[in-house]
Tab-separated table of C-alpha atoms and ligand atoms in Angstrom:
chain	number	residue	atom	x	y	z
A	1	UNK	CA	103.619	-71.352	93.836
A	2	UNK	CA	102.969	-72.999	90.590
A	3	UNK	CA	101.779	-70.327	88.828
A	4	UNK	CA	105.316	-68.824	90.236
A	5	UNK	CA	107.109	-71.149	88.774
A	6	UNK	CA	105.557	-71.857	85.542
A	7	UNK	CA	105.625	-68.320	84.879
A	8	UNK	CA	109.624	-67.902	85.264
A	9	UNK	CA	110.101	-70.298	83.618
A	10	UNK	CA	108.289	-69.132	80.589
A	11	UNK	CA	109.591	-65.388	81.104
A	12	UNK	CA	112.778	-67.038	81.213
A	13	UNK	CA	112.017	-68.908	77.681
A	14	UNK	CA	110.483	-66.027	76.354
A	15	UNK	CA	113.852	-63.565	77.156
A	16	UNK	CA	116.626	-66.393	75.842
A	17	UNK	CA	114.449	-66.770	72.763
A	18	UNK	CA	114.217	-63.297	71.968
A	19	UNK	CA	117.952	-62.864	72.709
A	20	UNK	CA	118.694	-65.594	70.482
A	21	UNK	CA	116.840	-64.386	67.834
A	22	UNK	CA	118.458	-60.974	67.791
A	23	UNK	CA	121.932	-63.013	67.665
A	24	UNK	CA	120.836	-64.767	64.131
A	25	UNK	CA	119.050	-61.580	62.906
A	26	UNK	CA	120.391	-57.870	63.731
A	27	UNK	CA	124.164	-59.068	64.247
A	28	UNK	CA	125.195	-55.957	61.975
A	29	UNK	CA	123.634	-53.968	64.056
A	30	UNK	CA	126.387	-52.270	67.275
A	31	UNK	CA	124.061	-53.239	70.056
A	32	UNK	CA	123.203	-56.845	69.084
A	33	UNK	CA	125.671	-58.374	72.014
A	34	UNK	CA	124.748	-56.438	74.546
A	35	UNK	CA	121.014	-57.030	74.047
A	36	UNK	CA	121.404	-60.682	74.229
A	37	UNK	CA	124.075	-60.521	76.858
A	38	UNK	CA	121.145	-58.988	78.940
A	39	UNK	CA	118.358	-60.975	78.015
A	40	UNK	CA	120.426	-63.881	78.346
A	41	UNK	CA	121.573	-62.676	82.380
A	42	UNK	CA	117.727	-61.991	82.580
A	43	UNK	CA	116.254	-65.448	81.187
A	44	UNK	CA	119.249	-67.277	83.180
A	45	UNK	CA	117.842	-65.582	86.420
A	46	UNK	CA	114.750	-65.993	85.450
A	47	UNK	CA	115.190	-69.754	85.321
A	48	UNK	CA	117.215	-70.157	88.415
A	49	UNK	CA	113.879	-68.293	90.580
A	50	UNK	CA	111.351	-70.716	88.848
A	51	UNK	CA	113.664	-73.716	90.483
A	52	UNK	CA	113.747	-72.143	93.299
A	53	UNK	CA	109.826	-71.879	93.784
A	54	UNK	CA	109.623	-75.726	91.944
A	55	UNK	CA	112.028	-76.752	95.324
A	56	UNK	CA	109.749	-74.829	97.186
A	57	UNK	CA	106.407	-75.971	95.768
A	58	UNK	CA	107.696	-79.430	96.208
A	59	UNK	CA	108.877	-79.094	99.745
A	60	UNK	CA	105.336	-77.708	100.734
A	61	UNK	CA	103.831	-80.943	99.109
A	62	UNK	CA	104.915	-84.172	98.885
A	63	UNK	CA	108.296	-83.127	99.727
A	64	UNK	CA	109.759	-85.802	97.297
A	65	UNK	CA	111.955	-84.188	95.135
A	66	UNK	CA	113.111	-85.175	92.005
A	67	UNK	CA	110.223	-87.689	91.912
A	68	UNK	CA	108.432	-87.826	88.125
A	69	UNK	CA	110.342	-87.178	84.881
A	70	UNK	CA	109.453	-83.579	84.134
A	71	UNK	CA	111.813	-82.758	87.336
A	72	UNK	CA	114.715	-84.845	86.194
A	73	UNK	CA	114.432	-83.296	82.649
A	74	UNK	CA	113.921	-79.857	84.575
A	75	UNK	CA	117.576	-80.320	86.198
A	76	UNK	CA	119.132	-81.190	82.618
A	77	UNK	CA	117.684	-78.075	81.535
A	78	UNK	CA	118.578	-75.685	84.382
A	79	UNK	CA	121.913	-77.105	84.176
A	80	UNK	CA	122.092	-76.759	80.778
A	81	UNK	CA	121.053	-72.887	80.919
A	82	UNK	CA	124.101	-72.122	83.487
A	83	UNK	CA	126.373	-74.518	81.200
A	84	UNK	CA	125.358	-71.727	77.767
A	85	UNK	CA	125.353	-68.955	80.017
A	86	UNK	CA	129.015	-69.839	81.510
A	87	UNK	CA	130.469	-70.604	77.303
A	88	UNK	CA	129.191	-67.261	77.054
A	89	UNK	CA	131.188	-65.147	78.976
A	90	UNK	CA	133.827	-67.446	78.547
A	91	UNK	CA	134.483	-67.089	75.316
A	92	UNK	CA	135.851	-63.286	76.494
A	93	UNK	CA	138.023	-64.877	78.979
A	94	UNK	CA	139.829	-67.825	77.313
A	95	UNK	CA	141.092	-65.888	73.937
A	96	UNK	CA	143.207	-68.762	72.918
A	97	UNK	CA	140.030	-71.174	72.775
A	98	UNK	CA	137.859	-68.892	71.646
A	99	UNK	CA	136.855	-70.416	68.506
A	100	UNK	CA	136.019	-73.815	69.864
A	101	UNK	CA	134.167	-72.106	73.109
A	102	UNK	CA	131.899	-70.077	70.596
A	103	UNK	CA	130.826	-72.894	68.684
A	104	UNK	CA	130.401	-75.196	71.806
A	105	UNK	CA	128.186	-72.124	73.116
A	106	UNK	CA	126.536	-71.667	69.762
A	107	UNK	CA	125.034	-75.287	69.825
A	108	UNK	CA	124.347	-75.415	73.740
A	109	UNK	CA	122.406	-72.459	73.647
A	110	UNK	CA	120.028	-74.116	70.400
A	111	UNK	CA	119.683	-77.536	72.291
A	112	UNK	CA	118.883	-75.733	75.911
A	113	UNK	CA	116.308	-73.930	74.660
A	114	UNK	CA	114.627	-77.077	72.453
A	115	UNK	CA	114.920	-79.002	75.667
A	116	UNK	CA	113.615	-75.543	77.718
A	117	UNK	CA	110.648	-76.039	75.056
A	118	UNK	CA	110.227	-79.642	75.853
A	119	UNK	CA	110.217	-79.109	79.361
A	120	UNK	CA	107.274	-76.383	79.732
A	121	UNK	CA	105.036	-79.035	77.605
A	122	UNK	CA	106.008	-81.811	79.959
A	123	UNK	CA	104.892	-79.441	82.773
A	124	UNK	CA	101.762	-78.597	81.300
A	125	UNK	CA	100.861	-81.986	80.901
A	126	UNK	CA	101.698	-83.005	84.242
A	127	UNK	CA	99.108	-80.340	85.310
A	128	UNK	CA	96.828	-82.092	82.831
A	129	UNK	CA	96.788	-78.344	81.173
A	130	UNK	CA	97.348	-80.400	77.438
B	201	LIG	C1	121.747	-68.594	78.602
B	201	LIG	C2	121.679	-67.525	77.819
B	201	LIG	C3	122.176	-67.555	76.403
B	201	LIG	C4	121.731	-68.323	75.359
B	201	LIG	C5	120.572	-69.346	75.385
B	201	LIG	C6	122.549	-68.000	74.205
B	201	LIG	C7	122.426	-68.593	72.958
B	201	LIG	C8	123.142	-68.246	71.830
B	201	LIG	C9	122.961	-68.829	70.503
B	201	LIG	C10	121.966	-69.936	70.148
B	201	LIG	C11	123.825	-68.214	69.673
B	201	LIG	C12	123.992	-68.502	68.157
B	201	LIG	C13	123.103	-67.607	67.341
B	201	LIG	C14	123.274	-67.885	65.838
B	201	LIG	O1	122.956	-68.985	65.408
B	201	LIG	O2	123.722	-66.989	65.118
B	201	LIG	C15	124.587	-67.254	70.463
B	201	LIG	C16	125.591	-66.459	69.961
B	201	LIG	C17	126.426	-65.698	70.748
B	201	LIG	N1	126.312	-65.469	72.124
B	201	LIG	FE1	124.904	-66.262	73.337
B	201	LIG	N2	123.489	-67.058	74.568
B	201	LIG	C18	123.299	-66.761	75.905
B	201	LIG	C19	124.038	-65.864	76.667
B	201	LIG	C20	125.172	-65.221	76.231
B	201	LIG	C21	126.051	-64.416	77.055
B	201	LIG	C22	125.824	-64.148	78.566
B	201	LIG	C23	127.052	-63.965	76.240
B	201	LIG	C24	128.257	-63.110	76.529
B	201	LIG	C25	128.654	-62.703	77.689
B	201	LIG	C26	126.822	-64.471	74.903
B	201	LIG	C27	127.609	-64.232	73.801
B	201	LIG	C28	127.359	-64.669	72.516
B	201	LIG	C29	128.184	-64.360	71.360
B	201	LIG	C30	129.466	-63.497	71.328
B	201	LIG	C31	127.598	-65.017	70.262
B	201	LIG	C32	128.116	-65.022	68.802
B	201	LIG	C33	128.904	-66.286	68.601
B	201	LIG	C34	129.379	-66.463	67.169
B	201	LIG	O3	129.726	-65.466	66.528
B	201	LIG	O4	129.422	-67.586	66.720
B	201	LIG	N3	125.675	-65.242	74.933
B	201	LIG	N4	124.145	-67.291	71.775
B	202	LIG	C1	111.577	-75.150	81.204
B	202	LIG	C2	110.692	-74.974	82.112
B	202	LIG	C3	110.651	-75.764	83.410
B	202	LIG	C4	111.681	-76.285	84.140
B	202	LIG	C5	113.179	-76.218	83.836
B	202	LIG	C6	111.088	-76.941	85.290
B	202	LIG	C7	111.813	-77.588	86.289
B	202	LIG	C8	111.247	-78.232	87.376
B	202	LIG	C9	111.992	-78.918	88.409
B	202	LIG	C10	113.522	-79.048	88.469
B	202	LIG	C11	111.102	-79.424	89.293
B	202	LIG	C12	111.461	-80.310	90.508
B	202	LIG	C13	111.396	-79.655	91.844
B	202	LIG	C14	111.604	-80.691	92.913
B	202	LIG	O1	111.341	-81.891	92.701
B	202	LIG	O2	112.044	-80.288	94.004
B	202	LIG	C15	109.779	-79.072	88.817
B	202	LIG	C16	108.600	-79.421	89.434
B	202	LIG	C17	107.328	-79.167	88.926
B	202	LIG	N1	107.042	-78.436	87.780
B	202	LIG	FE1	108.360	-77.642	86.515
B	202	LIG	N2	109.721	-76.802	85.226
B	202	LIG	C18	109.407	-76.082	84.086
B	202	LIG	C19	108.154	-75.698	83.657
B	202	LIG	C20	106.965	-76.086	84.242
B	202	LIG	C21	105.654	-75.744	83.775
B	202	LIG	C22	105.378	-74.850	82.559
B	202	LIG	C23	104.746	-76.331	84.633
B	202	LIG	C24	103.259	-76.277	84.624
B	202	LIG	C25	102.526	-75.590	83.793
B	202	LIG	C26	105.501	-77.050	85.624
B	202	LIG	C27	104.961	-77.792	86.649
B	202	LIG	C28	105.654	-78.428	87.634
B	202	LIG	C29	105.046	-79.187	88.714
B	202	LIG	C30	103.552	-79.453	88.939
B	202	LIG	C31	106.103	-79.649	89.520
B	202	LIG	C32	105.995	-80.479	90.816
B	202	LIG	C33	106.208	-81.939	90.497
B	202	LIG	C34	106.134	-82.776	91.738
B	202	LIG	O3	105.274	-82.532	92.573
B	202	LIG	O4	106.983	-83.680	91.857
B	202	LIG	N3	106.854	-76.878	85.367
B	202	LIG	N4	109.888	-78.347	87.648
């Protein structure tokens, strides 16, 4: 289960990065938003299936959740994803604030995925992997 989790979450790292990265690099190009709408859908679910096997893993342990700080920081992050994910579409949905949505989506997604980043070491350390 923790190889299950691990690896979502580092697919889903992998597919918001390269999503991202299209976003500051091919933006004159006509498919740039839906290739990062899609990777971002597919890191977001991505993310959401590595907690569910962490809430699984755990259960099947200890069964105390939410225990050391790599969970608590995983929350922020997971909640952070769906927070980006949700500015995103919104920004199509609320025209009138759609300047201030953009930007607030902008800097989410850049600090979700440093935090995403921060996360998979902390996890790798608890495993004593670093
Ligand atoms: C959780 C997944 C996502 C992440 C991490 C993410 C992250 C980002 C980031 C960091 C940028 C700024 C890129 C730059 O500096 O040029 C950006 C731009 C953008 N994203 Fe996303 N995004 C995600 C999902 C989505 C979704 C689902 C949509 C639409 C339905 C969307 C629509 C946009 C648009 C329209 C822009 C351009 C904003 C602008 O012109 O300032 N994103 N995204
Ligand atoms: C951004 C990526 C990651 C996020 C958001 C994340 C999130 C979480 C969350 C929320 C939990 C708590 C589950 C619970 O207490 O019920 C958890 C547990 C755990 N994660 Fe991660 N994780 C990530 C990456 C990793 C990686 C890469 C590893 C290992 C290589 C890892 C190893 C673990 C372990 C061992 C636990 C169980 C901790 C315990 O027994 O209390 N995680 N993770």
């Amino acid at each position: 289960m923790l190889k299950i989790h691990a690896g979502f979450m580092l697919a889903g790292l992998f597919s918001m990065v390269t999503g991202v990265t299209i976003a500051m690099s091919a933006r004159k190009k006509k498919w740039w938003l839906s290739i990062h709408k899609k990777l971002g859908s597919a890191g977001s679910s991505c993310v959401i299936l590595g907690f569910m096997a962490a809430l699984y893993m755990v259960s099947r342990g200890t069964g105390e959740h939410f225990a050391v700080p790599h969970t608590y920081l995983g929350i922020v992050t997971i909640l952070a994803v769906l927070f980006t994910y949700t500015m995103g579409i919104m920004q199509f949905k609320v025209r009138r604030k759609v300047v201030n949505i953009r930007l607030i989506h902008r800097w989410s997604g850049r600090v979700t995925l440093s935090i995403m980043l921060l996360n998979l070491l902390s996890g790798s350390f608890l495993i004593g992997m670093l």
